[in-house]
Short mmCIF file of C-alpha atoms and ligand atoms in Angstrom, two decimals:
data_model
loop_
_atom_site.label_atom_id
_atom_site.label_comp_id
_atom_site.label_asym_id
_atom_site.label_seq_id
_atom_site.Cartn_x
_atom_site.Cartn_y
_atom_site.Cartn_z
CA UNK F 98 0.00 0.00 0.00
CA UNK F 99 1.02 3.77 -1.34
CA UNK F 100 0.07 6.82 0.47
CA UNK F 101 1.39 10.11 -0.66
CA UNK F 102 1.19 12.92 2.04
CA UNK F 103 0.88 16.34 0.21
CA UNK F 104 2.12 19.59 1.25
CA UNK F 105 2.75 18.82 4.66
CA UNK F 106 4.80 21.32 6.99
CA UNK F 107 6.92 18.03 8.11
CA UNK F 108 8.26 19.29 11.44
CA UNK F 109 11.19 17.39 12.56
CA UNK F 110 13.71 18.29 15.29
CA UNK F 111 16.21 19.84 13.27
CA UNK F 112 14.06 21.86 11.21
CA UNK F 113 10.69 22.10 9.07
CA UNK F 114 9.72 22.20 5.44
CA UNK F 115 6.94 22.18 3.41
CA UNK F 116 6.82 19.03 1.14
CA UNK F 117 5.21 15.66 0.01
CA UNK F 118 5.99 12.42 2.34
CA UNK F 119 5.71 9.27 0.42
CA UNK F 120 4.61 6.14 2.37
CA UNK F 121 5.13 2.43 0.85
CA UNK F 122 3.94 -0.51 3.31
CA UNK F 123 5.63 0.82 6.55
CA UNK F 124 7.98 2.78 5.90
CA UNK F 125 8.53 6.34 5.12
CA UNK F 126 10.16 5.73 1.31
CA UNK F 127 10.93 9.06 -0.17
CA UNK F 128 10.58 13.13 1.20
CA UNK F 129 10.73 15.67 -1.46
CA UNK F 130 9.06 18.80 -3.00
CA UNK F 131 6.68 17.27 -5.19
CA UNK F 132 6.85 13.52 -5.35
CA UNK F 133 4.54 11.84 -8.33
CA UNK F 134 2.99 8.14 -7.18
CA UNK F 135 -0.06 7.65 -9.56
CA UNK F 136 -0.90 4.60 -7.44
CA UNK F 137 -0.82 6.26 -3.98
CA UNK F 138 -3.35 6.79 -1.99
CA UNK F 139 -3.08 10.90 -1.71
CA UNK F 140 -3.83 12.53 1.67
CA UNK F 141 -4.11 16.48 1.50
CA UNK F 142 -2.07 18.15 4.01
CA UNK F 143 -2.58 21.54 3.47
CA UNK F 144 -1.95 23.44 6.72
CA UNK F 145 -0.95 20.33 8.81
CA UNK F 146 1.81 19.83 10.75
CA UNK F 147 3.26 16.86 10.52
CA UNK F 148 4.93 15.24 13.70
CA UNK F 149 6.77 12.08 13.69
CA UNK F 150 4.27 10.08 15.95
CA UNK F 151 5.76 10.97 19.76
CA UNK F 152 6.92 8.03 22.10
CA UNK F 153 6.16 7.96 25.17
CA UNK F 154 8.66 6.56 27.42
CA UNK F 155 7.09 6.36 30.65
CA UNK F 156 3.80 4.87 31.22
CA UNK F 157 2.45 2.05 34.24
CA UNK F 158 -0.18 0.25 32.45
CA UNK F 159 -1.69 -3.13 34.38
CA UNK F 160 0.34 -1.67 37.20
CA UNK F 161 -0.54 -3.37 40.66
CA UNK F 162 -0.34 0.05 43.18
CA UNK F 163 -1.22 0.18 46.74
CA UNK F 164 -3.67 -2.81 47.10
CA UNK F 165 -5.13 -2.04 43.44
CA UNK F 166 -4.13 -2.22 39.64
CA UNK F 167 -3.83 0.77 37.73
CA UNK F 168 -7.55 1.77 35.54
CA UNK F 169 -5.37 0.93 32.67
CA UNK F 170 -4.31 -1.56 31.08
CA UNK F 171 -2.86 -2.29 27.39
CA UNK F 172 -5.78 -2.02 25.76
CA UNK F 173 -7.02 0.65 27.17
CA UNK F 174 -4.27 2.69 27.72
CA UNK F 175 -2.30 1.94 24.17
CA UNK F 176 -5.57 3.44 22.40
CA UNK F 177 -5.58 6.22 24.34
CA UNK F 178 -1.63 6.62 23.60
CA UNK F 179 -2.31 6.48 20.04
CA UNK F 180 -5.74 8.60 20.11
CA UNK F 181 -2.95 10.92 21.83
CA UNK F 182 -0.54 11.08 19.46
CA UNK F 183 1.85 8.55 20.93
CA UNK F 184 3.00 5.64 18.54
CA UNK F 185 5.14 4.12 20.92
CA UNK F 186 5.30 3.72 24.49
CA UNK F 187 7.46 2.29 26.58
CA UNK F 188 6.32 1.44 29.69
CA UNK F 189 7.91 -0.20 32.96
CA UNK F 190 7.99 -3.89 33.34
CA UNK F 191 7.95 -4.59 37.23
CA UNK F 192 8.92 -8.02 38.74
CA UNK F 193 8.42 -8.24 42.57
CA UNK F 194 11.66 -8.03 44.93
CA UNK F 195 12.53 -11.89 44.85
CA UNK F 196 11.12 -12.25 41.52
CA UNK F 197 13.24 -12.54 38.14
CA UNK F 198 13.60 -10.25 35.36
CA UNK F 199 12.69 -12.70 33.35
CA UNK F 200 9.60 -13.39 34.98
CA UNK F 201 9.00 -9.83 34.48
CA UNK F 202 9.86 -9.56 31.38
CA UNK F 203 7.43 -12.61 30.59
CA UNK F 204 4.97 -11.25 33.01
CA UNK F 205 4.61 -8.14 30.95
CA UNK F 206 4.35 -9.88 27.84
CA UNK F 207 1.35 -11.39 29.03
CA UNK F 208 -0.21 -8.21 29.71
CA UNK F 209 0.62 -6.68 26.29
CA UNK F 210 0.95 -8.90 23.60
CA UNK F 211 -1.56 -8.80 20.98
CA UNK F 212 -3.70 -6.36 22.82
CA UNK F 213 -1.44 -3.26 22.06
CA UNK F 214 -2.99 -0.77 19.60
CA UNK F 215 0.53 1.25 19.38
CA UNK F 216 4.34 0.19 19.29
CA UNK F 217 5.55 -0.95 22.50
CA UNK F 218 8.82 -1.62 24.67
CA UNK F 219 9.38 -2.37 28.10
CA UNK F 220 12.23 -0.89 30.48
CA UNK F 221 12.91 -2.90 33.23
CA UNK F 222 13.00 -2.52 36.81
CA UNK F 223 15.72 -3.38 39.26
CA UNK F 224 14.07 -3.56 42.74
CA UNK F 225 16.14 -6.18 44.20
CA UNK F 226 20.37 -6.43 43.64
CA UNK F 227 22.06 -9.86 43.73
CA UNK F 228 24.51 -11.95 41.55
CA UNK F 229 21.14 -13.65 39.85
CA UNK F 230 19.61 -10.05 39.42
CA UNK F 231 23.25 -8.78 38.00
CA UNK F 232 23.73 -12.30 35.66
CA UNK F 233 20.57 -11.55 34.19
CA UNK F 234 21.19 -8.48 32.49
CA UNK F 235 22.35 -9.30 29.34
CA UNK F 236 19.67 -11.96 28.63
CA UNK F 237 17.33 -8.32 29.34
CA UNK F 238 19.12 -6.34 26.90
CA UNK F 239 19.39 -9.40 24.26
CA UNK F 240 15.78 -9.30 24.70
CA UNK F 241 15.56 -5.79 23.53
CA UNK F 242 15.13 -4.42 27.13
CA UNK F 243 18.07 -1.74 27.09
CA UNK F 244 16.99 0.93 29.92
CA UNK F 245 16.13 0.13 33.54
CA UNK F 246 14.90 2.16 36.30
CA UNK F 247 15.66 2.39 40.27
CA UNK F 248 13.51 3.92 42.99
CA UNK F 249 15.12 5.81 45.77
CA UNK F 250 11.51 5.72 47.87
CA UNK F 251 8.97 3.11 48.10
CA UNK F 252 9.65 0.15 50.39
CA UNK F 253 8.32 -2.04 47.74
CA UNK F 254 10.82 -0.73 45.22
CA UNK F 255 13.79 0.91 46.65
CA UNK F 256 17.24 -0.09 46.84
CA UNK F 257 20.14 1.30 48.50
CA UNK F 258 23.15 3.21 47.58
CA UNK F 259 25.52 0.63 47.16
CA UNK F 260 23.04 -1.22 45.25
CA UNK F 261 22.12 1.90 43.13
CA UNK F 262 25.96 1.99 42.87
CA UNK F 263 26.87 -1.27 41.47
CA UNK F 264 24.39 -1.76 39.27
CA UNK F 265 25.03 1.81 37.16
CA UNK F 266 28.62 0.44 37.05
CA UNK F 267 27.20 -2.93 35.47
CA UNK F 268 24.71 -1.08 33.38
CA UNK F 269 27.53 0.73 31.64
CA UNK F 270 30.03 -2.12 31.53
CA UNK F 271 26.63 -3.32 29.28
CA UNK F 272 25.83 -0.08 26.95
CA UNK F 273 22.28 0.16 29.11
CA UNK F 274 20.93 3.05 30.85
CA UNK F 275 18.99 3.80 34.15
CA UNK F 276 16.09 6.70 34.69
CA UNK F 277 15.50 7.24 39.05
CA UNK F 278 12.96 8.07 40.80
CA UNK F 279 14.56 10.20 42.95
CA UNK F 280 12.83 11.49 46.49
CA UNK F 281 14.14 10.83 50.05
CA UNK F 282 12.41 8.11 51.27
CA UNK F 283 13.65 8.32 55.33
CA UNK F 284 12.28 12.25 55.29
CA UNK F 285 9.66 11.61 53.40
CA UNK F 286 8.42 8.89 55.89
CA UNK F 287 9.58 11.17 59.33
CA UNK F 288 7.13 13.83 57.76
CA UNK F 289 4.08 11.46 57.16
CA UNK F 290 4.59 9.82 60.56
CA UNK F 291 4.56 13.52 61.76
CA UNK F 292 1.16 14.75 59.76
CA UNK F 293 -0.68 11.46 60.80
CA UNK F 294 0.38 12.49 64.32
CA UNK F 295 -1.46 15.84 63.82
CA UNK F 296 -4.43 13.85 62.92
CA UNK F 297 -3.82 15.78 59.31
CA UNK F 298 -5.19 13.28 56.80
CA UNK F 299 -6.24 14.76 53.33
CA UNK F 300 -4.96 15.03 50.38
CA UNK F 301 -3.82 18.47 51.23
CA UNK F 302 -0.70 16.49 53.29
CA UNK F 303 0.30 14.97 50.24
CA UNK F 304 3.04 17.92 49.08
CA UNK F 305 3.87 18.73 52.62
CA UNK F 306 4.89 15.04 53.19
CA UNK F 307 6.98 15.37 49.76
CA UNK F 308 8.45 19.07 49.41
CA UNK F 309 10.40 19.79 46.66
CA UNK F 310 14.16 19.57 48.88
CA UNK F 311 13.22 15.63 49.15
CA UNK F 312 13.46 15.56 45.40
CA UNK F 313 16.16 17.66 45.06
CA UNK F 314 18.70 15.60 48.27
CA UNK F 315 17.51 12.54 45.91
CA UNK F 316 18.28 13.95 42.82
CA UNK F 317 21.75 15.08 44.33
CA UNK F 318 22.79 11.85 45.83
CA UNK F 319 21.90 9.69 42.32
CA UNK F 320 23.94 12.28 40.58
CA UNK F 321 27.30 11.77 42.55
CA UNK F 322 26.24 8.42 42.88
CA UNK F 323 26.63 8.10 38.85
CA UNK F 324 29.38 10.55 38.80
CA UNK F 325 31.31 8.06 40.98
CA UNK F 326 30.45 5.44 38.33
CA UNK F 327 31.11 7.05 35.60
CA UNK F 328 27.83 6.88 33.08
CA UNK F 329 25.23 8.92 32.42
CA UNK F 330 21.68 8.58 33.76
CA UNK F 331 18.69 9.78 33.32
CA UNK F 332 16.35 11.64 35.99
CA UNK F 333 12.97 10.32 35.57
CA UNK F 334 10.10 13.05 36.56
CA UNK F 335 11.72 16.18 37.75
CA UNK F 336 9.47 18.59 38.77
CA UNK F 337 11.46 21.54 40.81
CA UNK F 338 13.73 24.70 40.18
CA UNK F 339 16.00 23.06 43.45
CA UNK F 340 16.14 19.50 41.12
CA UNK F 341 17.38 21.43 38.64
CA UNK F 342 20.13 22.93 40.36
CA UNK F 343 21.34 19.64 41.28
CA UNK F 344 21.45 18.88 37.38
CA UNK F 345 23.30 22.18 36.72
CA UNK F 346 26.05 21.15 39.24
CA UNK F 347 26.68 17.81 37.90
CA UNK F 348 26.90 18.82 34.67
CA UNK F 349 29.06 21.74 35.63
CA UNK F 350 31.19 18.91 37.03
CA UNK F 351 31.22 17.70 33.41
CA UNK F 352 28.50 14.80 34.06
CA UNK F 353 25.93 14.09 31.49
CA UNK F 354 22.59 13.64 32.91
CA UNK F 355 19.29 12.97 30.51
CA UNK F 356 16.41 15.14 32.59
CA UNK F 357 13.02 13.78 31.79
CA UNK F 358 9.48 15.90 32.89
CA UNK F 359 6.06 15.33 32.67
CA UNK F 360 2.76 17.91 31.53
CA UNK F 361 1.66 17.36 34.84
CA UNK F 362 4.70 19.43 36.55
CA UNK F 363 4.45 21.50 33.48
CA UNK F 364 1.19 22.76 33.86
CA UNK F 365 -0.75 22.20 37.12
CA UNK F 366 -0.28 23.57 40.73
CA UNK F 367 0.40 22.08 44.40
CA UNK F 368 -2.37 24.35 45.42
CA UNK F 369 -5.18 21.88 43.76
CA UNK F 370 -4.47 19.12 46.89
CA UNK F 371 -6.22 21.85 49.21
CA UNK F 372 -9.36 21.55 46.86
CA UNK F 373 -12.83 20.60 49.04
CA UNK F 374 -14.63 18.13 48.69
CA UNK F 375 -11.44 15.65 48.24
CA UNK F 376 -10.87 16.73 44.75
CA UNK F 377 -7.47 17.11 45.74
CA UNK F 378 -7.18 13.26 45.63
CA UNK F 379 -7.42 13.76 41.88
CA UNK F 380 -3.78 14.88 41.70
CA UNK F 381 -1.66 12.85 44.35
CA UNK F 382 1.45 11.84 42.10
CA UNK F 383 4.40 11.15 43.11
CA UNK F 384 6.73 13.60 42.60
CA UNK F 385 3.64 15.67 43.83
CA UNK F 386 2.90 18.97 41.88
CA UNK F 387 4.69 21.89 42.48
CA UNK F 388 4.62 25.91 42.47
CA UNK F 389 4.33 28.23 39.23
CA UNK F 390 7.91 29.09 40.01
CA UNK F 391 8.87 25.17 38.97
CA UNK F 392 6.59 25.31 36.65
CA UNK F 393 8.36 28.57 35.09
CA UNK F 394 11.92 26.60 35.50
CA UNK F 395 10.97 23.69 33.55
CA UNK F 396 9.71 25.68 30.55
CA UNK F 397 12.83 27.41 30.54
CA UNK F 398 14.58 24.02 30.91
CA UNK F 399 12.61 22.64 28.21
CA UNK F 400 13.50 25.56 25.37
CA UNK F 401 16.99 26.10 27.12
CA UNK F 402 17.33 22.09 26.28
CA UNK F 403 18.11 21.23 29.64
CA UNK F 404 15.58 18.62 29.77
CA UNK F 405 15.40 16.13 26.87
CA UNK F 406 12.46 14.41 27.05
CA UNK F 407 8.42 14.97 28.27
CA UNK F 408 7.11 11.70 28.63
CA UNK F 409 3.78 11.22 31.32
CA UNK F 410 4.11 9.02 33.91
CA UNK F 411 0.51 7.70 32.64
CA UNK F 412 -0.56 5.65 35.97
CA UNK F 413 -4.24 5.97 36.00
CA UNK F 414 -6.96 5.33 38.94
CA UNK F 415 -10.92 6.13 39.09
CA UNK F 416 -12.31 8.04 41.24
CA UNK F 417 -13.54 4.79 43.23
CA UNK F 418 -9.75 3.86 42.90
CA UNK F 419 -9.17 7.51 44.91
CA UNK F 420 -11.17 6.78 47.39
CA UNK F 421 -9.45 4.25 49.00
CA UNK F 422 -7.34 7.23 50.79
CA UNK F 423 -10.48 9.06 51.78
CA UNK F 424 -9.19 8.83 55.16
CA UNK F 425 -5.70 8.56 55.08
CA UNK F 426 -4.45 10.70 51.93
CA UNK F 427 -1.10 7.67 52.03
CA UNK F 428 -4.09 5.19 50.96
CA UNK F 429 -4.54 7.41 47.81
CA UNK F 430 -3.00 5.22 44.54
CA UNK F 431 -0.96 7.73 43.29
CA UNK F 432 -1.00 8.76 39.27
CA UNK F 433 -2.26 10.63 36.98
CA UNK F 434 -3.81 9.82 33.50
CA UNK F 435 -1.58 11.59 30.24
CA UNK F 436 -1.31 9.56 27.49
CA UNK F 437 -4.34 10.80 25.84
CA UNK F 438 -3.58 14.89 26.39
CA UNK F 439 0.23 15.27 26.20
CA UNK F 440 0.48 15.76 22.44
CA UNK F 441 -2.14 18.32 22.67
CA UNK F 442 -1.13 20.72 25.85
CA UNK F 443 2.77 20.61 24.83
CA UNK F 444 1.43 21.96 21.64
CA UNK F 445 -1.04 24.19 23.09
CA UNK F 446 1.05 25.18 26.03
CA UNK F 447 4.46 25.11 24.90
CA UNK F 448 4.15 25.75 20.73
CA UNK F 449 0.50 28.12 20.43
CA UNK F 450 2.53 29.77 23.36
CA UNK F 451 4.81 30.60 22.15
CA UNK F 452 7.18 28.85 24.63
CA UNK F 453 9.19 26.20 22.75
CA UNK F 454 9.07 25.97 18.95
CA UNK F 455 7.26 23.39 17.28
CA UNK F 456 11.13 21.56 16.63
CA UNK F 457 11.22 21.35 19.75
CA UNK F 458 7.84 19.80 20.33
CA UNK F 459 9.16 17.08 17.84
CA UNK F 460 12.38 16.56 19.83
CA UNK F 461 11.15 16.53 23.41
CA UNK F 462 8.24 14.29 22.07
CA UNK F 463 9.83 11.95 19.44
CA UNK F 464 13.57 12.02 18.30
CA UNK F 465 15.36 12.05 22.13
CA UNK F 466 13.22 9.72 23.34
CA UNK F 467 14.16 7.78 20.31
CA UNK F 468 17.59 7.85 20.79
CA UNK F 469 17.48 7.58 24.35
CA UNK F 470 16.29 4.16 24.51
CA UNK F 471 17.79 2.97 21.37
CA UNK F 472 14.93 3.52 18.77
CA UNK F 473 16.45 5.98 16.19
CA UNK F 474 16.67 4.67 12.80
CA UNK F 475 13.14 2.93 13.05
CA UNK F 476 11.22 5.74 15.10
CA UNK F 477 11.63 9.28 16.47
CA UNK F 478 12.00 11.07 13.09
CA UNK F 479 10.39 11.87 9.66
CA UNK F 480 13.15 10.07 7.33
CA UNK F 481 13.67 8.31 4.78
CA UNK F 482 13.51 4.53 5.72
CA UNK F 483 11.97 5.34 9.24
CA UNK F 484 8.75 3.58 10.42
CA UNK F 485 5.42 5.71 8.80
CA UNK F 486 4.40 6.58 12.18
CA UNK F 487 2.77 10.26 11.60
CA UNK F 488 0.98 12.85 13.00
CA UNK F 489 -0.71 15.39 11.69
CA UNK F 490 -1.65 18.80 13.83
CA UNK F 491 -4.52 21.59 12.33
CA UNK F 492 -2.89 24.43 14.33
CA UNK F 493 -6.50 25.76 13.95
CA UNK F 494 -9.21 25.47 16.46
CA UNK F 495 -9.96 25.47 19.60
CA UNK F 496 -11.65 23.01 22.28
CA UNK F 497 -11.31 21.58 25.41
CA UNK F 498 -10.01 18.67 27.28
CA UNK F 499 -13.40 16.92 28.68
CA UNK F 500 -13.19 13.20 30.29
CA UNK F 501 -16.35 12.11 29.03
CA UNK F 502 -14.57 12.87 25.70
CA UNK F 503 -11.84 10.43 26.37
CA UNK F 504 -11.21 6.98 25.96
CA UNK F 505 -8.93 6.37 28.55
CA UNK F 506 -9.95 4.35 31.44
CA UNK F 507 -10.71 7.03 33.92
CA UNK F 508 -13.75 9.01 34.76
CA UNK F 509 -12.18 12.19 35.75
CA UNK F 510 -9.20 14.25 33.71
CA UNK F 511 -6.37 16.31 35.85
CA UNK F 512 -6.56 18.85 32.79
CA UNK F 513 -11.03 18.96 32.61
CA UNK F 514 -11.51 22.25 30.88
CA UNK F 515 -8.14 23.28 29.91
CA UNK F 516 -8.41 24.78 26.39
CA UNK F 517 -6.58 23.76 23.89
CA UNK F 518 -5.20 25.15 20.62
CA UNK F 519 -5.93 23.15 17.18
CA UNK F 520 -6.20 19.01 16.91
CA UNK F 521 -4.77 15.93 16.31
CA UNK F 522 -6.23 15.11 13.13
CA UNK F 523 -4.78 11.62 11.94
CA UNK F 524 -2.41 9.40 13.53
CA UNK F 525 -0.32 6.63 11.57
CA UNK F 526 1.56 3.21 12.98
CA UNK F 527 3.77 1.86 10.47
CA UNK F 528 1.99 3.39 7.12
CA UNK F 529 -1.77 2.42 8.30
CA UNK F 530 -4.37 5.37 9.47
CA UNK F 531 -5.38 4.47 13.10
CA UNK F 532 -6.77 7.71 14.37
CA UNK F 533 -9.03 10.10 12.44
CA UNK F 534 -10.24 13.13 14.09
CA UNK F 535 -10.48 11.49 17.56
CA UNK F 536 -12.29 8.18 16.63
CA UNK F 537 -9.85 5.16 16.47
CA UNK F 538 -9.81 3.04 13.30
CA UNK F 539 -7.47 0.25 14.72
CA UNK F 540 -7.33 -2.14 18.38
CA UNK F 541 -4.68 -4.06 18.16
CA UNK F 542 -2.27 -3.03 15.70
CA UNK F 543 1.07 -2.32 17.88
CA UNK F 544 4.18 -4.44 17.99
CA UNK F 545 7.18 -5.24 20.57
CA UNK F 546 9.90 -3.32 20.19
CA UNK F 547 13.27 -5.33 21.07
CA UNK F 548 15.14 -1.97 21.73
CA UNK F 549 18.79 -1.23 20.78
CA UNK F 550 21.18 0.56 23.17
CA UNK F 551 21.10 3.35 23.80
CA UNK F 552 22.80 6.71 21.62
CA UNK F 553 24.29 8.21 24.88
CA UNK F 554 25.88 10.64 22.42
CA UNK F 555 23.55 13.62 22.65
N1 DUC M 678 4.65 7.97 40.71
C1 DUC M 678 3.32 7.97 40.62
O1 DUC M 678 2.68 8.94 41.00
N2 DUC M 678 2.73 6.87 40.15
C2 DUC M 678 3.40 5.77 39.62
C3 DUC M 678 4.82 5.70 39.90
C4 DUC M 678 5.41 6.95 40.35
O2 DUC M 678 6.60 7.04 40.43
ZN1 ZN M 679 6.53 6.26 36.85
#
């Protein structure tokens, strides 16, 4: 199958030009001024934008959280990825502490395979060190699993320093990379203990518990801790101005460091936990929100290119799911939904405002996260020989973000009202049309991505 894209505005990272895109099978087979294909299908793309579909790189779906499993699963949440502009995610494949990789690995297999509408790959996470753990890293990486994360908090999940230590040293020895969660787990518990005390239960504890220096001491400590081992890493969720200044003074030590955020620091407020009626339940993350000042620095970050990627932590709940911490705001699962709005408020909120140019949109979006986590070549850009994974943007019109107008799995949206500049009007996988104007034309369409290493290079 042909399909000839003309006179799009292809926006790419490096640039963006007006021309015809021609599509054969999968691929993207030829870019030029005017291309001639008698036998393509022709889709008009005057005054479109078109995107190379945007990865993203950090979603929990079928995530078991705090005595319940995430309202998402593949299904669910790889249409909403895809009604969202995301042809790819990659999301976080979680054995148990005591558990295998390669039971997690197989584990999230079984939750994704042939139920995934978009692309997929799987990083891995190390929540348990040991010389099985440590053997088994190469069979991960064979398997196309080339980027692992660590948590710094959560019992569950955490490991310690010289854990955290010794396995960046491995990772590199291996090419792989790590993203952290990075918050202080020891404070963060003394100030919970402290707010229970107090008899201070709602949602409006949440930030308190979780201030933005907790972050930031975290933050710190994994950044000497890969200085001492000599690799980069990658800083999953930053939120805060004081994070960033812990990523300005390792790299003015000379330390690369890969900063990733997420629309949901970008965009709404710590003040919403103090909302009545325990609204504020909606928004418990963790990382939790932050102040307009944050907010401000990770804009700046973003068109400064301090940060290099915007992925959105997608880790959805209901409302029901909320209310398990109607009494005790630590009961609250914590997430919020984003692969369904992200494409649309970075454009609306970043591009429309003039924030970050529409290059940059494409690179925070698409081509780091590509070569990040050893994609590029297949995905991340509009080339020649890449996969024909497309978006196109009408940069005119307005609406709003409404729930009841999504498909994701959740009855409430973080971002209900928020107005938003132009539409995604058609999204591609691989050379087939999957979205048209919000109504999804394919289920199951999306393959497993066995990842390369990653291009540590930029
Ligand atoms: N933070 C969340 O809020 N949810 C899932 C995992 C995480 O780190
Ligand atoms: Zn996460």
């Amino acid at each position: 199958m042909k399909t000839l894209f003309r006179n799009a505005c292809v926006v790419n990272a490096d640039g963006a030009r007006t021309c015809d895109v021609l599509v054969c099978g999968e691929k993207i087979k030829l870019i030029d001024e005017h291309i001639e294909s008698p036998d393509a299908e022709v889709v008009d793309c005057g005054g479109l934008l078109m995107f190379p579909g945007a990865i993203d790189a950090h979603t929990h779906f079928d995530l078991d959280v705090a005595g319940t499993t995430t309202a998402d699963d593949f299904a669910s949440g790889s249409r909403a990825a895809l009604r969202g502009g995301a042809t790819t995610v990659i999301d976080f494949a979680c054995p148990n502490k005591g558990e295998s990789l390669r039971h997690g690995l197989e584990l999230w297999h079984e939750k994704a395979d042939g139920r995934t509408a978009c692309d997929y790959g799987f990083h891995m996470t190390i929540d348990d060190w040991n010389d099985s753990i440590r053997a088994e890293l190469p069979e991960m990486i064979a398997r196309g699993v080339t980027s692992f994360k660590m948590y710094l908090t959560y019992p569950a999940m955490m490991i310690g320093d010289q854990a955290v230590f010794e396995a960046l040293r491995e990772l590199k020895s291996l090419g792989a990379v790590a993203g952290v969660h990075c918050e202080n787990a020891g404070v963060i518990d003394a100030l919970i203990a402290a707010r229970k005390a107090a008899g201070a239960l709602s949602p409006a504890s949440h930030p308190l518990c979780r201030p933005d220096l907790t972050e930031a001491e975290a933050v710190g400590r994994l950044l000497k801790l890969a200085a001492l081992a000599d690799t980069p890493v990658v800083a999953v969720h930053t939120t805060c101005a004081a994070a960033m200044r812990e990523v300005e003074a390792a790299r003015a030590r000379g330390q690369k460091v890969y900063v990733e955020t997420c629309p949901q620091y970008l965009l709404l407020e710590d003040r919403y936990y103090g909302l009545p009626d325990f609204e504020g339940a909606r928004y418990v993350c963790a990382p939790p929100l932050r102040k307009p000042k944050d907010q401000a620095r990770l804009w700046r970050g973003l068109a400064a290119g301090e940060i290099q990627t915007v992925n959105t932590d997608h880790c959805s709940f209901t409302l029901a799911q909320k209310a398990m911490g109607r009494e005790d705001f630590t009961k609250i699962p914590g997430g919020v939904p984003g692969v369904e709005t992200r494409f649309e408020l970075l454009y609306t909120y970043g591009v429309a405002a003039g924030r970050i140019t529409k290059e940059k949109l494409a690179e925070v979006l698409s081509a780091n996260n590509a070569r990040l986590y050893g994609l590029w070549g297949r995905k991340g850009a509009i080339r020649e020989g890449f996969d024909a994974d497309l978006v196109l943007y009408d940069p005119r019109g307005e609406h709003a973000i409404h729930a009841a107008e999504l498909i994701a799995n959740v009855d409430y949206n973080p971002y209900e009202g928020f107005p938003i500049n132009g539409s995604i009007r058609q999204v591609w996988l691989r050379g087939r049309k999957t979205v048209e104007n919000g109504k999804l034309l394919e289920e199951n369409g999306g393959q497993y991505l066995p990842r390369a290493l990653p291009d540590l290079s930029f």
